[in-house]
Amino acid sequence: MYNPLLTGLAGGGSFLLAFLLFKHPKDNNLNANRWLGVFVISFAFSLLEIFVHDLGLQNVYPKAMILMELSRFLAAPTLYLSVAYFTAPAKTFTWKFFWHFLPFLFFLSFQLPRIVTGNNVEIPDKMLARIIFTIFAAAFPVQISVYWILSYRKLHRHKQNINQMASSTESINLLWLTNFLYVVVAIVLIWLNLAIFRIPGVFDYTPAFYLVSIYFLAYYSLKQKEIYAYPQQTLKELEVIINQDTAIKTEKQKRLSDTQTNHLKGKLEKLMDKEKVYLNNELSLPALAKRMEISIHELSFLINDVYGENFFSFVNRYRVEEAKGLLLSDNADPRNMLDIAFESGFNSKTSFNTSFKKLTGLSPTDFLRSFEK
């Protein structure tokens, strides 16, 4: 584990990444990235604590070591709040967020006398002292476990939510952040090994893993796209759709009569069949609602309740039909599936293959072969 060079590089890289997240070069997902930046700072302080300890300077900077140790209690809630902002179209700051920082404030108040005076808090009752020490030791693993589960659930729900509003989801599905949650699990396990188990094989490569993990996060977080690139009013409407319940659904049903529903259905099918708006690989629910001159809520109701599909599957069903026609045309080049994918409205070969196989039960290549027999 003793490797100040790698630990220092990982810590320095973390502080630099935190700065870049606070002032993201692309100005994407600003609030989410600032919370992620606080998480990275707390991680950087943890690495700095290891770095100082490796150099044997912990007794030179005792108060700084206490603050660096306390900073770990900021990691879990700030990561969760980052995920919450990434996955919500119109998330706003509320005072309820401070509840997430009660463990940090509790342990800070407990350590404050030691920071100010340099003396440990004296607890005459040995049993009480043992209980407090146990709580302090167990708090971080428990906290990170709870917040990890909450973060993972939000990301899983996000993948379902974006199917309600986007026809192409690869750039906004936050797969990189889901993968980073797995990296966080590995970081915590390595930290536990460092603090408790000290298994030699893992112990020796800990600094290298910390360095790789921070550069993994840097690569993906700096190339991310804006998740909800819409005006504020549109974001509020999307928030309602994502969080819709039975009451909202019933209200929408009352708003559209059978006559209105049939009229809008005809208008929608004309846009899809005649104008082929699905060929735009960036087609979204707000963009299609604007073309139809109706609200996002009304279009969402039309697709969900009349067709029984979400927006993603509705649009990609048309794209698959378009691709089937192109595959069977005389001008098709079966060797270049990517061109057929783009011409059908898909923005990647992966999404093309996935949607095609889901709807037909065959890959595009197998589909073509079935007509050659």
XYZ file of C-alpha atoms in Angstrom:
373
model
C 0.000 0.000 0.000
C 2.898 2.370 0.699
C 3.135 4.227 -2.612
C 2.993 8.011 -2.109
C 3.550 8.639 -5.825
C 0.413 6.827 -7.036
C -1.638 8.030 -4.067
C -0.511 11.604 -4.713
C -1.354 11.337 -8.424
C -4.808 9.976 -7.616
C -5.412 12.712 -5.029
C -4.171 15.478 -7.336
C -6.268 14.132 -10.189
C -9.304 14.094 -7.907
C -8.911 17.739 -6.903
C -8.469 18.724 -10.570
C -11.529 16.735 -11.609
C -13.599 18.318 -8.818
C -12.653 21.766 -10.136
C -13.649 20.761 -13.689
C -16.976 19.383 -12.470
C -17.770 22.625 -10.652
C -17.019 24.503 -13.864
C -17.888 21.875 -16.460
C -16.234 22.650 -19.845
C -19.504 21.965 -21.700
C -21.809 23.537 -19.070
C -23.787 20.273 -19.039
C -25.934 19.153 -16.095
C -24.520 21.934 -13.913
C -26.213 21.164 -10.583
C -25.657 17.417 -10.908
C -21.980 17.916 -11.716
C -21.464 20.277 -8.783
C -22.796 17.675 -6.359
C -20.609 15.105 -8.091
C -17.729 17.525 -7.644
C -18.325 17.608 -3.865
C -18.273 13.794 -3.874
C -14.952 13.827 -5.734
C -13.546 16.365 -3.257
C -14.473 14.107 -0.337
C -12.751 11.238 -2.154
C -9.717 13.482 -2.768
C -9.482 14.313 0.946
C -9.595 10.596 1.766
C -6.671 10.063 -0.614
C -4.875 13.046 0.904
C -5.336 11.468 4.340
C -3.652 8.280 3.071
C -0.907 10.354 1.411
C -0.123 12.274 4.605
C -0.150 9.039 6.597
C 2.231 7.360 4.124
C 4.691 10.220 4.591
C 4.415 9.895 8.365
C 3.096 13.445 8.786
C -0.137 12.595 10.606
C 1.241 13.924 13.902
C 2.346 17.156 12.230
C -1.176 17.936 10.983
C -3.499 16.319 13.535
C -6.396 18.743 13.064
C -6.232 18.464 9.282
C -6.280 14.679 9.620
C -9.502 14.880 11.663
C -11.203 17.039 9.022
C -10.025 14.756 6.233
C -11.376 11.756 8.122
C -14.730 13.478 8.623
C -15.007 14.359 4.931
C -15.826 10.726 4.095
C -19.305 11.295 5.583
C -19.980 13.753 2.755
C -19.270 11.167 0.049
C -22.459 9.081 0.124
C -25.085 11.873 0.323
C -23.377 14.038 -2.307
C -23.125 11.101 -4.723
C -26.826 10.396 -4.181
C -27.804 14.050 -4.693
C -25.735 14.098 -7.866
C -27.656 11.077 -9.177
C -30.935 12.721 -8.114
C -30.117 15.825 -10.179
C -28.890 13.801 -13.163
C -32.134 11.823 -13.294
C -34.714 14.577 -12.618
C -35.747 17.008 -15.377
C -36.574 19.875 -12.995
C -34.859 19.168 -9.671
C -34.577 22.200 -7.389
C -32.679 22.719 -4.149
C -34.743 22.459 -0.962
C -33.857 22.670 2.699
C -34.769 18.998 3.041
C -31.397 18.223 1.494
C -29.717 19.136 4.787
C -31.154 15.986 6.374
C -28.663 14.047 4.275
C -25.790 15.730 6.097
C -26.877 15.023 9.675
C -24.285 12.214 10.145
C -21.515 14.567 9.017
C -22.738 17.347 11.322
C -23.119 14.911 14.232
C -19.566 13.594 13.963
C -18.234 17.101 13.314
C -19.824 18.372 16.540
C -18.384 15.363 18.381
C -14.875 16.091 17.056
C -15.110 19.884 17.314
C -13.576 20.136 20.816
C -10.643 18.050 19.604
C -10.199 20.289 16.557
C -10.320 23.488 18.636
C -8.340 22.434 21.701
C -6.367 19.472 20.411
C -7.682 17.296 23.251
C -9.946 14.282 22.859
C -13.462 14.415 24.280
C -13.431 12.581 27.588
C -16.267 10.106 28.181
C -16.142 8.775 31.748
C -18.468 5.860 31.018
C -16.377 3.208 29.243
C -19.458 1.408 27.927
C -20.783 4.629 26.382
C -17.366 5.363 24.914
C -17.286 1.894 23.332
C -20.770 2.372 21.868
C -19.842 5.758 20.378
C -16.642 4.341 18.905
C -18.571 1.426 17.358
C -21.126 3.815 15.853
C -18.346 5.950 14.427
C -16.601 2.901 12.910
C -19.787 1.411 11.432
C -21.430 4.651 10.268
C -19.567 5.040 6.997
C -20.076 1.471 5.647
C -23.771 1.637 6.592
C -24.204 5.108 5.110
C -22.493 4.281 1.816
C -24.490 1.037 1.497
C -27.858 2.764 1.992
C -27.077 5.628 -0.367
C -25.597 3.278 -2.965
C -28.867 1.322 -3.090
C -30.904 4.548 -3.346
C -28.645 5.840 -6.126
C -28.807 2.595 -8.062
C -32.611 2.553 -7.850
C -32.777 6.098 -9.218
C -30.532 5.215 -12.149
C -32.559 2.091 -12.881
C -35.757 4.163 -12.861
C -34.082 6.759 -15.084
C -33.559 4.189 -17.840
C -37.303 3.532 -17.817
C -38.221 7.224 -17.622
C -36.214 8.334 -20.642
C -38.114 5.788 -22.763
C -41.144 8.037 -22.197
C -39.486 11.051 -23.818
C -36.612 10.028 -26.122
C -36.370 7.805 -29.185
C -32.597 7.387 -28.837
C -31.247 6.905 -25.333
C -27.602 5.822 -25.602
C -26.191 9.272 -24.873
C -28.522 10.024 -21.952
C -29.003 6.651 -20.228
C -26.228 7.416 -17.691
C -24.687 3.980 -18.164
C -21.315 5.504 -17.279
C -22.682 6.623 -13.916
C -24.189 3.179 -13.274
C -20.794 1.649 -14.017
C -19.197 4.164 -11.680
C -21.489 2.978 -8.888
C -19.923 -0.449 -9.359
C -16.514 1.213 -9.098
C -17.657 2.831 -5.836
C -18.491 -0.629 -4.484
C -14.965 -1.753 -5.347
C -13.486 1.382 -3.734
C -15.416 0.764 -0.506
C -14.379 -2.896 -0.420
C -10.750 -1.882 -0.943
C -11.095 0.736 1.799
C -12.483 -1.924 4.147
C -9.575 -4.170 3.242
C -7.202 -1.284 3.913
C -8.824 -0.511 7.285
C -9.606 -4.027 8.533
C -8.626 -7.112 6.538
C -5.343 -6.081 4.867
C -5.286 -8.911 2.330
C -1.781 -8.611 0.757
C -2.710 -9.128 -2.920
C -5.377 -6.427 -2.797
C -3.557 -4.236 -0.324
C -0.514 -3.753 -2.582
C -2.520 -2.544 -5.597
C -4.845 -0.160 -3.753
C -3.163 3.113 -4.912
C -3.181 1.948 -8.543
C -6.879 1.115 -8.349
C -7.689 4.516 -6.839
C -5.810 6.202 -9.695
C -7.574 4.171 -12.393
C -10.998 4.760 -10.836
C -10.618 8.536 -10.750
C -9.486 8.660 -14.384
C -12.411 6.436 -15.357
C -14.785 8.948 -13.768
C -12.943 11.867 -15.372
C -13.189 10.385 -18.867
C -16.915 9.726 -18.766
C -18.047 12.725 -16.734
C -16.264 15.180 -19.025
C -17.729 13.715 -22.239
C -21.311 13.509 -20.945
C -24.196 15.124 -22.805
C -26.949 17.288 -21.338
C -29.591 14.828 -20.125
C -32.611 17.113 -20.411
C -31.755 19.746 -23.015
C -35.129 21.498 -23.015
C -36.579 24.871 -21.927
C -37.640 25.228 -18.291
C -41.369 24.938 -18.987
C -40.802 21.722 -20.957
C -38.729 20.337 -18.106
C -41.601 20.924 -15.686
C -43.994 19.075 -17.992
C -41.577 16.172 -18.350
C -41.228 16.028 -14.561
C -44.995 15.586 -14.264
C -45.013 12.830 -16.891
C -42.163 10.969 -15.221
C -43.832 11.185 -11.806
C -47.357 10.691 -13.053
C -49.810 8.709 -10.940
C -53.359 7.468 -11.358
C -54.891 10.843 -10.533
C -52.883 12.619 -13.216
C -53.635 9.880 -15.735
C -57.382 10.170 -15.042
C -57.219 13.939 -15.451
C -55.623 13.542 -18.876
C -58.289 11.098 -19.929
C -60.978 13.646 -19.058
C -59.162 16.304 -21.059
C -59.321 14.291 -24.323
C -62.694 13.227 -25.661
C -63.104 10.289 -28.060
C -63.400 12.736 -30.938
C -60.200 14.528 -29.943
C -58.393 11.244 -29.466
C -59.364 9.977 -32.926
C -58.388 13.310 -34.508
C -54.984 13.341 -32.817
C -54.417 9.697 -33.629
C -54.967 10.428 -37.326
C -52.666 13.446 -37.166
C -49.945 11.427 -35.436
C -50.140 8.561 -37.904
C -49.923 11.011 -40.810
C -46.684 12.431 -39.363
C -45.289 8.939 -38.905
C -46.499 7.278 -42.124
C -46.403 10.145 -44.612
C -43.799 12.572 -43.317
C -41.673 9.887 -41.619
C -40.602 12.115 -38.737
C -39.091 9.045 -37.069
C -36.147 9.279 -39.499
C -34.851 12.125 -37.343
C -32.616 10.205 -34.937
C -32.938 12.976 -32.328
C -36.743 12.882 -32.306
C -38.117 13.459 -28.812
C -41.511 13.665 -27.143
C -41.387 17.492 -26.848
C -40.282 17.861 -30.493
C -43.087 15.634 -31.784
C -45.652 17.374 -29.554
C -44.576 20.688 -31.069
C -45.058 19.297 -34.587
C -48.556 18.142 -33.622
C -49.303 21.472 -31.906
C -50.471 19.769 -28.708
C -49.111 19.578 -25.176
C -46.509 17.026 -24.102
C -49.077 15.557 -21.695
C -51.597 14.974 -24.464
C -49.077 13.289 -26.740
C -47.808 11.133 -23.889
C -51.377 10.052 -23.108
C -52.045 9.306 -26.780
C -48.994 7.049 -27.134
C -49.218 5.371 -23.708
C -52.948 4.746 -23.501
C -54.088 4.501 -27.123
C -51.139 2.563 -28.527
C -50.092 0.912 -25.264
C -46.433 1.819 -25.777
C -43.894 4.245 -24.436
C -42.430 6.866 -26.770
C -39.192 4.929 -27.341
C -40.874 1.693 -28.445
C -43.513 3.567 -30.475
C -40.947 5.431 -32.592
C -38.525 2.529 -32.937
C -41.311 0.254 -34.148
C -41.602 2.518 -37.188
C -37.832 2.586 -37.588
C -37.656 -1.205 -37.590
C -40.331 -1.374 -40.277
C -38.347 1.140 -42.314
C -35.194 -0.944 -41.842
C -36.990 -4.115 -42.963
C -37.980 -2.373 -46.170
C -34.426 -1.160 -46.770
C -32.956 -4.589 -46.070
C -35.219 -6.208 -48.646
C -34.742 -3.517 -51.303
C -32.618 -4.201 -54.373
C -30.229 -1.377 -53.506
C -29.446 -2.639 -49.998
C -25.871 -3.540 -49.151
C -26.102 -6.304 -46.525
C -22.474 -5.739 -45.646
C -23.109 -2.222 -44.373
C -25.729 -2.469 -41.660
C -24.641 0.847 -40.153
C -25.854 2.801 -43.187
C -29.212 1.013 -43.024
C -29.430 1.832 -39.309
C -28.817 5.545 -39.947
C -31.210 5.652 -42.899
C -33.915 4.122 -40.683
C -33.532 6.790 -38.007
C -31.325 4.917 -35.526
C -28.220 6.704 -34.298
C -26.099 3.616 -33.612
C -25.682 0.055 -34.786
C -26.194 -1.214 -31.233
C -29.623 0.410 -30.809
C -30.563 -0.769 -34.313
C -29.673 -4.401 -33.572
C -31.319 -4.347 -30.136
C -34.626 -2.848 -31.318
C -34.727 -4.980 -34.452
C -34.229 -8.238 -32.561
C -36.714 -7.247 -29.848
C -39.492 -6.625 -32.394
C -38.745 -9.380 -34.936
C -36.988 -12.031 -32.872
C -34.123 -11.955 -35.378
C -31.002 -9.897 -35.849
C -30.969 -7.798 -39.056
C -28.513 -10.241 -40.630
C -30.606 -13.281 -39.721
C -33.738 -11.520 -40.969
C -32.087 -10.951 -44.345
C -30.865 -14.544 -44.510
C -34.388 -15.838 -43.856
C -35.465 -14.318 -47.197
C -32.516 -15.748 -49.078
C -33.526 -19.386 -48.494
